[in-house]
Amino acid sequence: MSTVRKKGGPACCSCLSNQEAPVASILRCSNLTTGMDDAEIAELLASSQVRRHVFSAGEIVFHDGDQPHSLYILLRGEVHILKDTFSGRRIFISEVNEPGDMFGEVYEVLKRPYDIYVEAARETELLEIGSRFFTLSSQDESPSRSALLVERNLMRIFARKAYFMHGRIKVLASGSLREKIVRYLFQNMDTDGHVELAVSREYLAAYLAVTRPSLSRELSAMQKDGLLKVEGKNLHILDLERFEEYL
């Protein structure tokens, strides 16, 4: 899931109606179906390993400790990825709210039990793809072309996630919270010094491993110091030279 939307970047699935977009149209926006034509997407949807589920607000998609057997693609709605501490405190890790976004695939491929849980933030519809669709259960089976394309695309998705985590490690290795914010914004701003956040403050705080109030206070302090201007999810770097001193 992207954490920013750069100015002038490519269109994403948010241009589709979150309520009315056909499943096939949403899948065309998904990284999982890159390179598939309409017939191959139809083949995927016709598989007995592919099902649609609707979850009510507050309903759990899967629990911490469950054994994975599928990956999930968001069709409409929003889910939150969460973790509970031993003391019972709930930690927000991420959100999935763009049609076509996928989650759960790493656990499914590695066959590791979930160490997080996923909850529907509002009424949500998901496409569940069972692992038998893209993993052969016996040597006698021949994979469909759509299954082979899913396998190939998963490799690319994992490579992108590894690159994403590399960038996050560089951000978290910074010293102060201001340095973390500067490095994060520097990685994602356009040539005009503008960053449009595509996620909530809560998600960004989790990404930076700080509390949301701490993030908000530091952004306000940076704005007061004349480093940047904050307008909702739009951030503008006002003094690039001073800004880069924190790198």
XYZ file of C-alpha atoms in Angstrom:
247
model
C 0.000 0.000 0.000
C 1.369 3.377 -0.951
C 1.932 5.850 1.855
C 1.955 8.941 -0.357
C 0.450 10.049 -3.613
C 2.869 12.132 -5.616
C 1.628 15.090 -7.578
C 0.967 14.114 -11.171
C 1.378 10.399 -10.425
C -0.514 7.617 -12.224
C -4.204 7.099 -11.573
C -5.079 4.415 -9.039
C -8.186 2.468 -8.116
C -9.544 5.375 -6.095
C -10.858 6.676 -9.429
C -13.272 3.736 -9.383
C -16.493 3.864 -7.383
C -15.828 2.154 -4.048
C -19.449 1.006 -4.041
C -20.237 0.168 -7.655
C -17.044 -0.773 -9.502
C -17.245 -4.265 -11.029
C -14.848 -6.771 -9.487
C -13.025 -7.235 -12.796
C -12.430 -3.478 -13.054
C -10.983 -3.387 -9.538
C -8.732 -6.350 -10.284
C -7.308 -4.549 -13.314
C -5.943 -1.978 -10.844
C -4.405 -4.619 -8.587
C -0.702 -5.440 -8.708
C -1.697 -9.093 -8.439
C -3.185 -9.106 -11.949
C -0.533 -7.092 -13.796
C -0.233 -8.416 -17.349
C -3.573 -10.227 -17.322
C -6.116 -9.670 -20.071
C -9.883 -9.763 -19.551
C -10.098 -13.490 -20.277
C -7.411 -14.308 -17.703
C -9.075 -12.119 -15.051
C -12.357 -13.901 -15.812
C -10.547 -17.239 -15.432
C -9.279 -16.170 -12.016
C -12.747 -15.074 -10.879
C -14.294 -18.339 -12.102
C -11.955 -20.447 -9.958
C -13.471 -22.390 -7.061
C -10.575 -21.004 -4.964
C -11.811 -17.413 -5.341
C -14.683 -16.157 -3.166
C -16.263 -12.833 -2.185
C -17.021 -12.013 1.447
C -18.816 -9.090 3.088
C -17.775 -8.089 6.627
C -19.733 -5.797 8.923
C -18.024 -2.946 10.779
C -16.024 -4.403 13.672
C -15.989 -7.936 12.256
C -12.635 -9.751 12.256
C -11.294 -10.994 8.914
C -8.682 -13.185 10.608
C -7.258 -13.412 14.129
C -3.744 -13.233 15.523
C -2.463 -16.832 15.572
C -4.742 -18.117 12.786
C -3.116 -20.278 10.131
C -3.281 -18.519 6.721
C -4.879 -20.184 3.726
C -5.676 -17.229 1.455
C -4.707 -13.746 0.399
C -7.221 -10.900 0.265
C -8.015 -8.056 -2.138
C -10.157 -5.112 -1.043
C -13.205 -4.524 -3.238
C -14.883 -1.818 -1.137
C -14.759 -0.497 2.392
C -11.756 -0.358 4.719
C -9.890 -2.699 7.047
C -7.399 -1.975 9.828
C -4.365 -4.121 10.531
C -3.930 -4.327 14.305
C -1.894 -5.920 17.089
C -2.696 -6.285 20.790
C 0.025 -5.984 23.420
C 0.318 -8.348 26.391
C -1.295 -5.655 28.553
C -4.289 -5.513 26.215
C -3.461 -2.239 24.434
C -4.448 -2.175 20.779
C -1.739 -1.016 18.364
C -2.713 0.345 14.947
C -0.283 -0.909 12.290
C -1.818 -0.030 8.945
C -4.999 0.586 6.990
C -6.208 -0.810 3.676
C -8.754 1.438 1.987
C -8.050 1.536 -1.757
C -9.995 -0.891 -3.992
C -7.475 -3.372 -5.407
C -5.138 -3.225 -2.379
C -4.006 -6.633 -1.130
C -3.046 -7.994 2.275
C -2.156 -11.304 3.923
C -0.060 -12.587 1.035
C 3.265 -12.787 2.890
C 1.858 -15.009 5.627
C 0.112 -17.207 3.081
C 3.200 -17.808 0.963
C 5.471 -18.389 3.995
C 2.820 -20.518 5.749
C 3.447 -18.610 8.974
C 0.612 -18.007 11.459
C -0.619 -14.417 11.537
C 1.024 -12.246 14.190
C -1.525 -9.484 13.555
C -5.288 -9.372 13.093
C -7.504 -7.541 10.613
C -10.780 -5.811 11.444
C -13.336 -4.222 9.130
C -13.522 -0.490 9.904
C -16.882 -0.252 8.110
C -18.904 -2.573 5.901
C -16.272 -4.128 3.684
C -16.196 -6.544 0.770
C -13.116 -8.658 0.131
C -12.038 -11.059 -2.589
C -10.407 -14.107 -1.010
C -8.004 -16.112 -3.191
C -7.094 -19.519 -1.780
C -3.502 -20.661 -2.046
C -4.511 -23.725 -4.094
C -5.206 -21.354 -6.975
C -1.545 -20.393 -7.382
C 0.247 -23.263 -5.561
C 0.189 -26.719 -7.128
C -1.045 -29.425 -4.761
C 0.403 -32.290 -6.800
C 2.855 -32.839 -9.627
C 0.021 -34.011 -11.882
C -1.682 -30.648 -11.941
C -0.990 -28.097 -14.654
C -1.350 -24.454 -13.623
C -3.582 -22.122 -15.599
C -2.006 -19.085 -17.221
C -3.766 -16.800 -14.736
C -2.281 -18.812 -11.850
C 1.209 -18.519 -13.349
C 0.749 -14.768 -13.729
C -0.362 -14.492 -10.093
C 2.790 -16.359 -9.021
C 4.977 -14.025 -11.108
C 3.248 -10.916 -9.811
C 3.609 -12.072 -6.214
C 7.378 -12.197 -6.729
C 7.305 -8.594 -7.938
C 5.085 -7.548 -5.035
C 7.501 -9.097 -2.537
C 10.414 -7.291 -4.210
C 8.573 -3.957 -3.930
C 7.775 -4.634 -0.278
C 11.443 -5.393 0.395
C 12.385 -2.078 -1.238
C 9.697 -0.303 0.812
C 11.069 -1.807 4.029
C 14.596 -0.740 3.059
C 13.366 2.840 2.780
C 11.566 2.562 6.100
C 14.692 1.252 7.837
C 16.600 4.309 6.614
C 13.874 6.554 8.053
C 13.757 4.750 11.407
C 17.559 4.836 11.667
C 17.380 8.625 11.913
C 17.951 10.144 15.349
C 15.213 12.573 16.350
C 11.556 12.527 15.339
C 12.153 15.624 13.214
C 14.922 13.820 11.339
C 12.603 10.859 10.739
C 9.888 13.138 9.370
C 12.338 15.010 7.146
C 13.818 11.806 5.720
C 10.347 10.374 5.092
C 9.155 13.534 3.331
C 12.406 13.852 1.376
C 11.935 10.334 -0.008
C 8.421 11.149 -1.194
C 8.246 14.828 -2.173
C 8.008 16.007 -5.771
C 10.318 18.506 -7.465
C 8.239 21.422 -6.101
C 8.747 20.327 -2.488
C 5.183 19.025 -2.180
C 3.968 15.792 -0.564
C 0.368 14.590 -0.614
C -0.215 11.965 2.055
C -2.524 9.163 0.931
C -2.898 7.759 4.455
C -4.070 8.913 7.860
C -1.922 10.552 10.547
C -2.466 7.390 12.578
C -0.905 5.269 9.850
C 2.016 7.673 9.388
C 2.675 7.668 13.137
C 2.748 3.858 13.099
C 5.134 3.940 10.112
C 7.482 6.260 12.017
C 7.090 4.203 15.234
C 5.821 7.187 17.278
C 2.505 8.151 18.846
C 0.040 10.209 16.830
C 0.089 13.149 19.316
C 3.917 13.242 19.116
C 3.759 13.328 15.311
C 1.156 16.115 15.310
C 3.168 18.185 17.809
C 6.357 17.884 15.775
C 4.610 18.774 12.502
C 3.148 21.848 14.231
C 6.609 22.759 15.556
C 8.133 22.396 12.076
C 5.415 24.619 10.670
C 6.022 27.203 13.417
C 9.755 27.105 12.610
C 9.007 27.917 8.973
C 10.234 24.588 7.573
C 6.958 23.485 6.056
C 3.299 24.299 5.679
C 0.654 21.714 6.568
C -2.747 21.830 4.874
C -4.590 18.644 5.757
C -2.835 15.849 3.887
C -0.834 18.302 1.769
C 2.613 19.293 3.025
C 4.740 21.984 1.375
C 8.451 22.407 2.111
C 9.026 26.153 2.595
C 12.789 26.262 3.241
C 14.494 23.426 1.388
C 18.007 24.388 2.482
C 17.144 24.329 6.195
C 14.991 21.254 5.630
C 17.946 19.309 4.180
C 20.106 20.119 7.211
C 18.150 17.414 9.069
C 19.080 14.697 6.566
